mmCIF file of C-alpha atoms and ligand atoms in Angstrom:
data_model
loop_
_atom_site.group_PDB
_atom_site.id
_atom_site.type_symbol
_atom_site.label_atom_id
_atom_site.label_comp_id
_atom_site.label_asym_id
_atom_site.label_seq_id
_atom_site.Cartn_x
_atom_site.Cartn_y
_atom_site.Cartn_z
ATOM 1 C CA MET A 1 28.318 -28.364 -6.126
ATOM 2 C CA ASN A 2 25.871 -31.075 -5.179
ATOM 3 C CA THR A 3 27.548 -34.340 -6.160
ATOM 4 C CA GLN A 4 24.277 -36.161 -5.383
ATOM 5 C CA ASP A 5 22.622 -34.401 -8.320
ATOM 6 C CA GLU A 6 21.008 -37.207 -10.382
ATOM 7 C CA LEU A 7 22.931 -36.427 -13.553
ATOM 8 C CA GLY A 8 26.122 -35.762 -11.594
ATOM 9 C CA TRP A 9 28.528 -32.952 -12.468
ATOM 10 C CA THR A 10 30.226 -33.894 -15.681
ATOM 11 C CA ILE A 11 33.387 -31.935 -16.294
ATOM 12 C CA ASP A 12 31.767 -30.077 -19.212
ATOM 13 C CA ARG A 13 28.801 -29.031 -17.072
ATOM 14 C CA PHE A 14 31.133 -27.973 -14.245
ATOM 15 C CA ILE A 15 33.366 -25.892 -16.524
ATOM 16 C CA LEU A 16 30.348 -24.207 -18.162
ATOM 17 C CA GLU A 17 28.844 -23.433 -14.755
ATOM 18 C CA ARG A 18 32.138 -21.820 -13.675
ATOM 19 C CA GLN A 19 32.242 -19.817 -16.893
ATOM 20 C CA LYS A 20 28.943 -18.140 -15.921
ATOM 21 C CA ARG A 21 30.845 -16.353 -13.130
ATOM 22 C CA PHE A 22 32.665 -14.412 -15.849
ATOM 23 C CA PRO A 23 29.974 -12.839 -18.057
ATOM 24 C CA GLU A 24 32.668 -11.379 -20.324
ATOM 25 C CA ALA A 25 34.109 -14.865 -21.049
ATOM 26 C CA SER A 26 33.839 -15.887 -24.699
ATOM 27 C CA GLY A 27 33.794 -19.603 -24.001
ATOM 28 C CA GLU A 28 37.053 -20.165 -25.905
ATOM 29 C CA PHE A 29 38.995 -21.020 -22.788
ATOM 30 C CA THR A 30 36.220 -23.414 -21.764
ATOM 31 C CA THR A 31 36.529 -25.120 -25.137
ATOM 32 C CA ILE A 32 40.256 -25.689 -24.561
ATOM 33 C CA LEU A 33 39.673 -27.333 -21.183
ATOM 34 C CA GLN A 34 37.003 -29.502 -22.762
ATOM 35 C CA ALA A 35 39.425 -30.490 -25.550
ATOM 36 C CA ILE A 36 41.985 -31.573 -22.937
ATOM 37 C CA ALA A 37 39.315 -33.638 -21.156
ATOM 38 C CA LEU A 38 38.431 -35.266 -24.491
ATOM 39 C CA ALA A 39 42.094 -36.048 -25.174
ATOM 40 C CA GLY A 40 42.302 -37.536 -21.657
ATOM 41 C CA ARG A 41 39.357 -39.838 -22.347
ATOM 42 C CA VAL A 42 40.857 -41.011 -25.620
ATOM 43 C CA ILE A 43 44.336 -41.539 -24.109
ATOM 44 C CA ALA A 44 42.771 -43.421 -21.154
ATOM 45 C CA SER A 45 41.084 -45.819 -23.568
ATOM 46 C CA LYS A 46 44.420 -46.469 -25.316
ATOM 47 C CA VAL A 47 46.218 -46.945 -21.989
ATOM 48 C CA GLN A 48 43.628 -49.486 -20.850
ATOM 49 C CA LYS A 49 44.103 -51.552 -23.984
ATOM 50 C CA ALA A 50 47.858 -51.062 -24.065
ATOM 51 C CA GLY A 51 48.791 -54.744 -23.807
ATOM 52 C CA LEU A 52 46.307 -55.700 -26.539
ATOM 53 C CA ALA A 53 46.699 -53.012 -29.151
ATOM 54 C CA ASP A 54 50.405 -53.130 -29.990
ATOM 55 C CA VAL A 55 51.132 -49.809 -28.319
ATOM 56 C CA LEU A 56 53.501 -51.140 -25.658
ATOM 57 C CA GLY A 57 57.235 -50.766 -26.032
ATOM 58 C CA ALA A 58 59.641 -48.349 -27.613
ATOM 59 C CA THR A 59 59.458 -46.843 -31.092
ATOM 60 C CA GLY A 60 63.230 -47.070 -31.406
ATOM 61 C CA ALA A 61 63.524 -43.261 -31.556
ATOM 62 C CA ILE A 62 65.216 -41.033 -28.957
ATOM 63 C CA ASN A 63 63.399 -37.806 -27.981
ATOM 64 C CA VAL A 64 64.749 -34.296 -27.462
ATOM 65 C CA GLN A 65 65.565 -35.221 -23.825
ATOM 66 C CA GLY A 66 67.745 -38.131 -24.998
ATOM 67 C CA GLU A 67 65.189 -40.650 -23.710
ATOM 68 C CA SER A 68 63.739 -43.648 -25.493
ATOM 69 C CA VAL A 69 60.359 -42.774 -27.048
ATOM 70 C CA GLN A 70 57.536 -45.180 -26.244
ATOM 71 C CA LYS A 71 54.736 -45.824 -28.753
ATOM 72 C CA LEU A 72 52.134 -44.620 -26.285
ATOM 73 C CA ASP A 73 54.060 -41.328 -25.791
ATOM 74 C CA VAL A 74 53.822 -40.625 -29.512
ATOM 75 C CA LEU A 75 50.162 -41.562 -29.646
ATOM 76 C CA ALA A 76 49.260 -39.409 -26.633
ATOM 77 C CA ASN A 77 51.176 -36.477 -28.152
ATOM 78 C CA ARG A 78 49.258 -36.794 -31.433
ATOM 79 C CA ILE A 79 45.889 -37.063 -29.670
ATOM 80 C CA LEU A 80 46.501 -33.911 -27.607
ATOM 81 C CA ILE A 81 47.738 -31.919 -30.589
ATOM 82 C CA ARG A 82 44.733 -32.986 -32.666
ATOM 83 C CA CYS A 83 42.151 -32.237 -29.952
ATOM 84 C CA LEU A 84 43.677 -28.826 -29.225
ATOM 85 C CA GLU A 85 44.220 -27.618 -32.785
ATOM 86 C CA THR A 86 40.647 -28.397 -33.756
ATOM 87 C CA THR A 87 39.391 -25.891 -31.148
ATOM 88 C CA GLY A 88 40.808 -23.055 -33.288
ATOM 89 C CA HIS A 89 41.632 -21.167 -30.081
ATOM 90 C CA VAL A 90 45.258 -22.206 -29.615
ATOM 91 C CA CYS A 91 48.079 -20.281 -31.337
ATOM 92 C CA ALA A 92 50.995 -22.355 -30.052
ATOM 93 C CA MET A 93 51.688 -25.616 -28.278
ATOM 94 C CA ALA A 94 54.834 -27.138 -26.832
ATOM 95 C CA SER A 95 55.331 -30.681 -25.651
ATOM 96 C CA GLU A 96 57.936 -32.866 -24.034
ATOM 97 C CA GLU A 97 57.860 -34.951 -27.195
ATOM 98 C CA SER A 98 58.447 -32.103 -29.677
ATOM 99 C CA GLU A 99 61.750 -30.287 -29.970
ATOM 100 C CA SER A 100 60.352 -26.878 -30.877
ATOM 101 C CA VAL A 101 57.032 -25.044 -30.811
ATOM 102 C CA ILE A 102 54.351 -27.110 -32.554
ATOM 103 C CA PRO A 103 53.048 -25.209 -35.580
ATOM 104 C CA ILE A 104 49.290 -24.733 -35.848
ATOM 105 C CA ALA A 105 47.424 -24.187 -39.084
ATOM 106 C CA SER A 106 45.096 -21.481 -37.731
ATOM 107 C CA SER A 107 47.044 -18.832 -35.854
ATOM 108 C CA ARG A 108 44.142 -16.747 -34.576
ATOM 109 C CA GLY A 109 43.918 -18.504 -31.211
ATOM 110 C CA LYS A 110 44.423 -16.491 -28.043
ATOM 111 C CA TYR A 111 45.867 -19.310 -25.984
ATOM 112 C CA VAL A 112 49.042 -21.330 -25.567
ATOM 113 C CA VAL A 113 49.060 -24.889 -24.217
ATOM 114 C CA LEU A 114 52.150 -26.691 -22.929
ATOM 115 C CA PHE A 115 52.051 -30.369 -22.024
ATOM 116 C CA ASP A 116 53.809 -33.582 -21.123
ATOM 117 C CA PRO A 117 51.579 -36.007 -23.045
ATOM 118 C CA LEU A 118 52.556 -39.131 -21.152
ATOM 119 C CA ASP A 119 54.511 -38.679 -17.976
ATOM 120 C CA GLY A 120 56.186 -41.694 -16.376
ATOM 121 C CA SER A 121 56.858 -43.450 -19.667
ATOM 122 C CA SER A 122 59.257 -45.937 -18.103
ATOM 123 C CA ASN A 123 56.250 -47.278 -16.162
ATOM 124 C CA ILE A 124 54.012 -47.879 -19.211
ATOM 125 C CA ASP A 125 55.103 -51.424 -19.934
ATOM 126 C CA VAL A 126 54.898 -52.543 -16.309
ATOM 127 C CA ASN A 127 51.309 -51.414 -15.718
ATOM 128 C CA ILE A 128 52.077 -48.667 -13.203
ATOM 129 C CA SER A 129 50.199 -45.332 -13.156
ATOM 130 C CA ILE A 130 51.151 -42.787 -15.799
ATOM 131 C CA GLY A 131 49.769 -39.324 -16.532
ATOM 132 C CA THR A 132 49.359 -36.229 -18.699
ATOM 133 C CA ILE A 133 50.308 -32.742 -17.446
ATOM 134 C CA PHE A 134 49.031 -29.475 -19.007
ATOM 135 C CA SER A 135 49.453 -25.759 -18.607
ATOM 136 C CA ILE A 136 47.477 -22.952 -20.305
ATOM 137 C CA TYR A 137 48.565 -19.337 -20.906
ATOM 138 C CA ARG A 138 47.106 -16.397 -22.789
ATOM 139 C CA ARG A 139 49.289 -15.589 -25.808
ATOM 140 C CA LYS A 140 51.847 -12.791 -25.480
ATOM 141 C CA SER A 141 52.259 -11.842 -29.125
ATOM 142 C CA GLU A 142 49.529 -9.720 -30.703
ATOM 143 C CA SER A 143 48.781 -11.796 -33.782
ATOM 144 C CA GLY A 144 50.140 -14.256 -36.315
ATOM 145 C CA PRO A 145 51.460 -17.718 -35.546
ATOM 146 C CA GLY A 146 52.438 -18.264 -31.928
ATOM 147 C CA THR A 147 56.194 -18.424 -31.284
ATOM 148 C CA GLU A 148 58.580 -19.455 -28.549
ATOM 149 C CA VAL A 149 58.024 -16.056 -26.919
ATOM 150 C CA ASP A 150 54.443 -17.120 -26.252
ATOM 151 C CA CYS A 151 55.680 -20.301 -24.541
ATOM 152 C CA LEU A 152 58.635 -19.076 -22.452
ATOM 153 C CA ARG A 153 56.704 -17.838 -19.449
ATOM 154 C CA ARG A 154 56.637 -17.422 -15.690
ATOM 155 C CA GLY A 155 54.380 -19.914 -13.868
ATOM 156 C CA THR A 156 52.406 -17.126 -12.173
ATOM 157 C CA GLU A 157 51.013 -16.192 -15.614
ATOM 158 C CA GLN A 158 49.214 -19.530 -16.018
ATOM 159 C CA LEU A 159 45.457 -19.307 -16.561
ATOM 160 C CA ALA A 160 44.901 -22.956 -15.750
ATOM 161 C CA ALA A 161 46.889 -26.106 -15.174
ATOM 162 C CA GLY A 162 46.315 -29.672 -14.193
ATOM 163 C CA TYR A 163 46.902 -33.296 -14.940
ATOM 164 C CA ILE A 164 45.217 -36.560 -15.816
ATOM 165 C CA ILE A 165 46.266 -39.687 -13.972
ATOM 166 C CA TYR A 166 45.740 -43.080 -15.599
ATOM 167 C CA GLY A 167 45.761 -45.166 -12.434
ATOM 168 C CA SER A 168 43.419 -47.594 -10.702
ATOM 169 C CA SER A 169 40.863 -45.125 -12.035
ATOM 170 C CA THR A 170 41.409 -42.232 -14.466
ATOM 171 C CA MET A 171 41.176 -38.802 -12.859
ATOM 172 C CA LEU A 172 41.470 -35.281 -14.224
ATOM 173 C CA VAL A 173 42.521 -32.613 -11.708
ATOM 174 C CA TYR A 174 42.661 -28.935 -12.655
ATOM 175 C CA THR A 175 42.679 -25.426 -11.299
ATOM 176 C CA THR A 176 42.231 -21.968 -12.733
ATOM 177 C CA GLY A 177 44.059 -20.616 -9.695
ATOM 178 C CA GLU A 178 41.185 -20.693 -7.269
ATOM 179 C CA GLY A 179 40.138 -24.112 -6.078
ATOM 180 C CA VAL A 180 41.499 -27.442 -7.269
ATOM 181 C CA HIS A 181 38.884 -29.881 -8.530
ATOM 182 C CA GLY A 182 39.133 -33.572 -9.341
ATOM 183 C CA PHE A 183 36.959 -35.576 -11.746
ATOM 184 C CA THR A 184 36.879 -39.366 -12.058
ATOM 185 C CA LEU A 185 36.226 -41.058 -15.388
ATOM 186 C CA ASP A 186 33.196 -43.344 -15.355
ATOM 187 C CA PRO A 187 34.292 -45.853 -17.997
ATOM 188 C CA MET A 188 30.722 -47.059 -18.586
ATOM 189 C CA VAL A 189 29.477 -43.556 -19.413
ATOM 190 C CA GLY A 190 32.749 -42.299 -20.903
ATOM 191 C CA GLU A 191 32.556 -39.055 -18.893
ATOM 192 C CA PHE A 192 34.562 -37.396 -16.132
ATOM 193 C CA PHE A 193 32.346 -36.711 -13.089
ATOM 194 C CA LEU A 194 33.158 -34.357 -10.218
ATOM 195 C CA SER A 195 34.468 -36.540 -7.390
ATOM 196 C CA HIS A 196 36.881 -34.309 -5.451
ATOM 197 C CA GLU A 197 35.668 -30.719 -5.126
ATOM 198 C CA ASN A 198 38.021 -28.100 -3.699
ATOM 199 C CA ILE A 199 40.977 -30.311 -2.806
ATOM 200 C CA ARG A 200 43.147 -28.942 0.023
ATOM 201 C CA ILE A 201 46.598 -30.303 0.716
ATOM 202 C CA PRO A 202 47.273 -30.934 4.454
ATOM 203 C CA PRO A 203 49.787 -28.480 6.025
ATOM 204 C CA HIS A 204 52.164 -31.380 6.676
ATOM 205 C CA ALA A 205 52.110 -35.185 6.542
ATOM 206 C CA PRO A 206 54.707 -37.848 7.346
ATOM 207 C CA THR A 207 55.594 -38.971 3.807
ATOM 208 C CA TYR A 208 58.550 -38.069 1.585
ATOM 209 C CA SER A 209 59.022 -39.116 -1.997
ATOM 210 C CA VAL A 210 62.418 -38.922 -3.650
ATOM 211 C CA ASN A 211 64.749 -41.211 -5.611
ATOM 212 C CA GLU A 212 67.099 -41.755 -2.687
ATOM 213 C CA ALA A 213 69.429 -43.917 -4.777
ATOM 214 C CA ASN A 214 70.817 -40.581 -6.017
ATOM 215 C CA ALA A 215 71.896 -39.596 -2.464
ATOM 216 C CA PRO A 216 75.631 -40.247 -3.062
ATOM 217 C CA LYS A 217 75.520 -37.467 -5.716
ATOM 218 C CA TRP A 218 73.597 -35.006 -3.500
ATOM 219 C CA SER A 219 74.953 -32.015 -1.590
ATOM 220 C CA SER A 220 75.489 -32.522 2.140
ATOM 221 C CA ASN A 221 72.516 -30.193 2.803
ATOM 222 C CA LEU A 222 70.209 -32.479 0.852
ATOM 223 C CA ARG A 223 71.502 -35.526 2.655
ATOM 224 C CA ARG A 224 71.011 -33.800 6.018
ATOM 225 C CA TRP A 225 67.421 -32.943 5.041
ATOM 226 C CA VAL A 226 66.532 -36.570 4.262
ATOM 227 C CA GLU A 227 68.260 -37.780 7.433
ATOM 228 C CA ALA A 228 66.212 -35.233 9.429
ATOM 229 C CA LEU A 229 63.004 -36.626 7.869
ATOM 230 C CA LYS A 230 63.838 -39.965 9.450
ATOM 231 C CA SER A 231 64.099 -38.393 12.938
ATOM 232 C CA LYS A 232 61.371 -37.074 15.208
ATOM 233 C CA GLU A 233 62.355 -33.461 14.489
ATOM 234 C CA THR A 234 60.023 -33.138 11.485
ATOM 235 C CA PRO A 235 56.989 -30.941 10.790
ATOM 236 C CA ALA A 236 54.815 -33.951 11.745
ATOM 237 C CA SER A 237 56.970 -34.570 14.872
ATOM 238 C CA LYS A 238 57.654 -38.149 13.875
ATOM 239 C CA PRO A 239 59.846 -40.022 11.382
ATOM 240 C CA TYR A 240 58.544 -39.971 7.807
ATOM 241 C CA SER A 241 57.768 -42.918 5.501
ATOM 242 C CA LEU A 242 59.080 -43.168 1.942
ATOM 243 C CA ARG A 243 56.795 -43.634 -1.078
ATOM 244 C CA TYR A 244 58.111 -43.454 -4.647
ATOM 245 C CA VAL A 245 56.276 -44.503 -7.802
ATOM 246 C CA GLY A 246 58.666 -42.963 -10.332
ATOM 247 C CA THR A 247 55.809 -41.252 -12.194
ATOM 248 C CA LEU A 248 55.689 -37.584 -11.236
ATOM 249 C CA VAL A 249 51.920 -37.345 -11.749
ATOM 250 C CA ALA A 250 51.289 -40.330 -9.471
ATOM 251 C CA ASP A 251 53.720 -39.198 -6.777
ATOM 252 C CA PHE A 252 52.234 -35.694 -6.938
ATOM 253 C CA HIS A 253 48.627 -36.917 -6.853
ATOM 254 C CA ARG A 254 49.271 -38.904 -3.679
ATOM 255 C CA THR A 255 51.058 -35.905 -2.161
ATOM 256 C CA LEU A 256 48.161 -33.587 -3.087
ATOM 257 C CA LEU A 257 45.549 -35.818 -1.460
ATOM 258 C CA ARG A 258 47.522 -37.056 1.532
ATOM 259 C CA GLY A 259 50.180 -34.389 2.073
ATOM 260 C CA GLY A 260 53.944 -34.671 2.569
ATOM 261 C CA ILE A 261 56.611 -33.794 0.017
ATOM 262 C CA PHE A 262 57.811 -34.963 -3.397
ATOM 263 C CA ALA A 263 61.292 -33.924 -4.488
ATOM 264 C CA TYR A 264 63.475 -34.296 -7.528
ATOM 265 C CA PRO A 265 66.588 -32.350 -6.567
ATOM 266 C CA GLY A 266 69.644 -31.468 -8.568
ATOM 267 C CA ASP A 267 72.819 -33.461 -8.024
ATOM 268 C CA GLN A 268 76.456 -33.538 -9.127
ATOM 269 C CA SER A 269 75.715 -35.025 -12.538
ATOM 270 C CA ALA A 270 72.476 -33.089 -13.159
ATOM 271 C CA PRO A 271 72.581 -29.768 -11.251
ATOM 272 C CA LYS A 272 69.001 -28.904 -12.287
ATOM 273 C CA GLY A 273 67.620 -32.390 -11.731
ATOM 274 C CA LYS A 274 65.492 -34.166 -14.293
ATOM 275 C CA LEU A 275 62.080 -32.524 -14.385
ATOM 276 C CA ARG A 276 61.078 -29.875 -16.891
ATOM 277 C CA LEU A 277 59.962 -26.428 -15.735
ATOM 278 C CA LEU A 278 57.291 -25.537 -18.286
ATOM 279 C CA TYR A 279 55.242 -28.695 -18.613
ATOM 280 C CA GLU A 280 56.024 -30.598 -15.401
ATOM 281 C CA ALA A 281 57.096 -28.390 -12.485
ATOM 282 C CA ALA A 282 55.185 -25.139 -13.178
ATOM 283 C CA PRO A 283 51.722 -26.658 -13.812
ATOM 284 C CA LEU A 284 51.955 -28.893 -10.740
ATOM 285 C CA ALA A 285 53.234 -25.926 -8.712
ATOM 286 C CA PHE A 286 50.142 -23.958 -9.804
ATOM 287 C CA VAL A 287 47.925 -26.820 -8.624
ATOM 288 C CA ALA A 288 49.863 -27.237 -5.350
ATOM 289 C CA GLU A 289 49.604 -23.539 -4.459
ATOM 290 C CA ALA A 290 45.907 -23.367 -5.354
ATOM 291 C CA ALA A 291 45.357 -26.279 -2.948
ATOM 292 C CA GLY A 292 47.205 -24.462 -0.136
ATOM 293 C CA GLY A 293 50.573 -26.170 -0.688
ATOM 294 C CA ALA A 294 53.919 -24.937 -1.988
ATOM 295 C CA ALA A 295 56.522 -25.620 -4.667
ATOM 296 C CA SER A 296 60.142 -24.537 -4.659
ATOM 297 C CA ASP A 297 63.408 -25.247 -6.447
ATOM 298 C CA GLY A 298 64.983 -25.203 -2.997
ATOM 299 C CA MET A 299 65.808 -21.499 -3.130
ATOM 300 C CA GLN A 300 62.846 -19.836 -4.791
ATOM 301 C CA ARG A 301 59.204 -20.347 -5.668
ATOM 302 C CA ILE A 302 58.800 -22.419 -8.864
ATOM 303 C CA LEU A 303 56.052 -20.079 -10.125
ATOM 304 C CA ASP A 304 58.468 -17.110 -10.063
ATOM 305 C CA ILE A 305 60.969 -18.696 -12.455
ATOM 306 C CA GLU A 306 60.796 -17.375 -16.013
ATOM 307 C CA ALA A 307 61.648 -20.047 -18.553
ATOM 308 C CA SER A 308 64.498 -19.360 -20.945
ATOM 309 C CA ASN A 309 64.103 -22.468 -23.051
ATOM 310 C CA LEU A 310 61.265 -24.872 -23.786
ATOM 311 C CA HIS A 311 62.818 -27.952 -22.225
ATOM 312 C CA GLU A 312 64.542 -26.249 -19.292
ATOM 313 C CA ARG A 313 64.898 -28.352 -16.156
ATOM 314 C CA THR A 314 64.497 -27.369 -12.531
ATOM 315 C CA PRO A 315 64.975 -28.996 -9.139
ATOM 316 C CA LEU A 316 61.546 -29.497 -7.562
ATOM 317 C CA PHE A 317 60.329 -29.671 -3.951
ATOM 318 C CA ILE A 318 56.535 -29.764 -3.908
ATOM 319 C CA GLY A 319 53.736 -30.599 -1.516
ATOM 320 C CA SER A 320 52.586 -29.561 1.957
ATOM 321 C CA LYS A 321 53.571 -26.011 2.872
ATOM 322 C CA GLU A 322 55.381 -26.878 6.087
ATOM 323 C CA ASP A 323 57.203 -29.809 4.509
ATOM 324 C CA VAL A 324 58.466 -27.661 1.620
ATOM 325 C CA ALA A 325 59.553 -24.923 4.062
ATOM 326 C CA PHE A 326 61.364 -27.592 6.117
ATOM 327 C CA ALA A 327 63.333 -28.708 3.025
ATOM 328 C CA GLU A 328 64.182 -25.093 2.132
ATOM 329 C CA ARG A 329 65.618 -24.515 5.608
ATOM 330 C CA PHE A 330 68.266 -27.186 4.962
ATOM 331 C CA LEU A 331 68.906 -26.225 1.353
ATOM 332 C CA ARG A 332 69.542 -22.581 2.201
ATOM 333 C CA GLN A 333 72.276 -23.439 4.718
ATOM 334 C CA GLY A 334 75.361 -21.826 3.272
ATOM 335 C CA GLU A 335 76.032 -23.947 0.204
ATOM 336 C CA ALA A 336 74.392 -24.176 -3.204
ATOM 337 C CA HIS A 337 71.577 -26.720 -3.344
ATOM 338 C CA SER A 338 72.987 -28.546 -6.311
HETATM 339 P P1 LIG B 401 59.245 -38.734 -18.333
HETATM 340 O O1 LIG B 401 58.533 -37.426 -18.451
HETATM 341 O O2 LIG B 401 60.133 -39.014 -19.503
HETATM 342 O O3 LIG B 401 58.345 -39.870 -18.033
HETATM 343 O O4 LIG B 401 60.316 -38.611 -17.115
HETATM 344 C C1 LIG B 401 59.969 -37.982 -15.938
HETATM 345 C C2 LIG B 401 59.771 -39.003 -14.853
HETATM 346 C C3 LIG B 401 58.856 -38.471 -13.784
HETATM 347 O O5 LIG B 401 57.551 -38.884 -14.047
HETATM 348 C C4 LIG B 401 59.393 -39.097 -12.519
HETATM 349 O O6 LIG B 401 59.134 -38.295 -11.389
HETATM 350 C C5 LIG B 401 60.852 -39.191 -12.800
HETATM 351 O O7 LIG B 401 61.000 -39.242 -14.208
HETATM 352 C C6 LIG B 401 61.493 -40.412 -12.194
HETATM 353 O O8 LIG B 401 62.860 -40.389 -12.439
HETATM 354 P P2 LIG B 401 63.871 -41.447 -11.787
HETATM 355 O O9 LIG B 401 63.622 -42.737 -12.473
HETATM 356 O O10 LIG B 401 65.229 -40.870 -12.060
HETATM 357 O O11 LIG B 401 63.581 -41.511 -10.310
HETATM 358 MG MG1 LIG B 402 57.290 -36.326 -17.673
#
């Protein structure tokens, strides 16, 4: 696409242009992506005013993950649900903030959307980047209200996935499996414009991103892997640097653009780590692979794992292909990776 075009490529124009490649497309799927972009714009405006509008801090409630619920989490969840249900094309939704499948008044929709409305919540109050992650599937059931069966899926079945990062600028990045495209929000116009067409992740890069304070609880294989990253025997043939934001979306976004690896492994106290398969690991794995990268739980491809419950967790190693393969080499050495 010509980004010098005078109007610029708004996300709506870009999505509609792509839809023309599929003459049989009804436009419903396009409407869902547009609804997510709208939710992203609304959430971004709330995030920007967070210190002014009494949305900082905790609600006092504890969510299904046992974590403290922030006001902005609840708001972002409501905005996404509202934007998506009004399309009339979604039969089921699931969210990090909702214990079970979110019921939808109209059940005729063909699509299922899973999301983490506000990832990195512990960073909200300290003005560090946060994000939204989403994943779209075609429904499995024939008709009627969508159920858990429609949500418990294998990542390879995703039709589209992506994220919105509320950082120094707000960006929406998505893929339908071929090509990963990034759009930056122009706050004056209130629109996302194409800024990063066809993002490719470098084959390797000298950066690793992991909460190394957990190392005492790691397996010896994991510890050996991180020690190796500090030597010259790495895919980049030099010692790696550490970068860790503590917001998955932000750590992933940097890894997507610059390369390297992000990991949240399992450990003694949490064998499957912390991150959720359906609305954190699988959508980002879909993006990583479409950009030429990889995503693994240490033993197998994330996209091959079929979810057995909505809030299931998985260890995650994601980023440049060679860096993920390097981690897997250590993790597969004789002992379980947890
Ligand atoms: P959240 O979805 O409740 O915000 O929690 C997930 C976040 C991720 O964004 C981030 O990668 C991880 O938790 C950081 O965890 P830790 O503080 O243990 O390093
Ligand atoms: Mg999260």
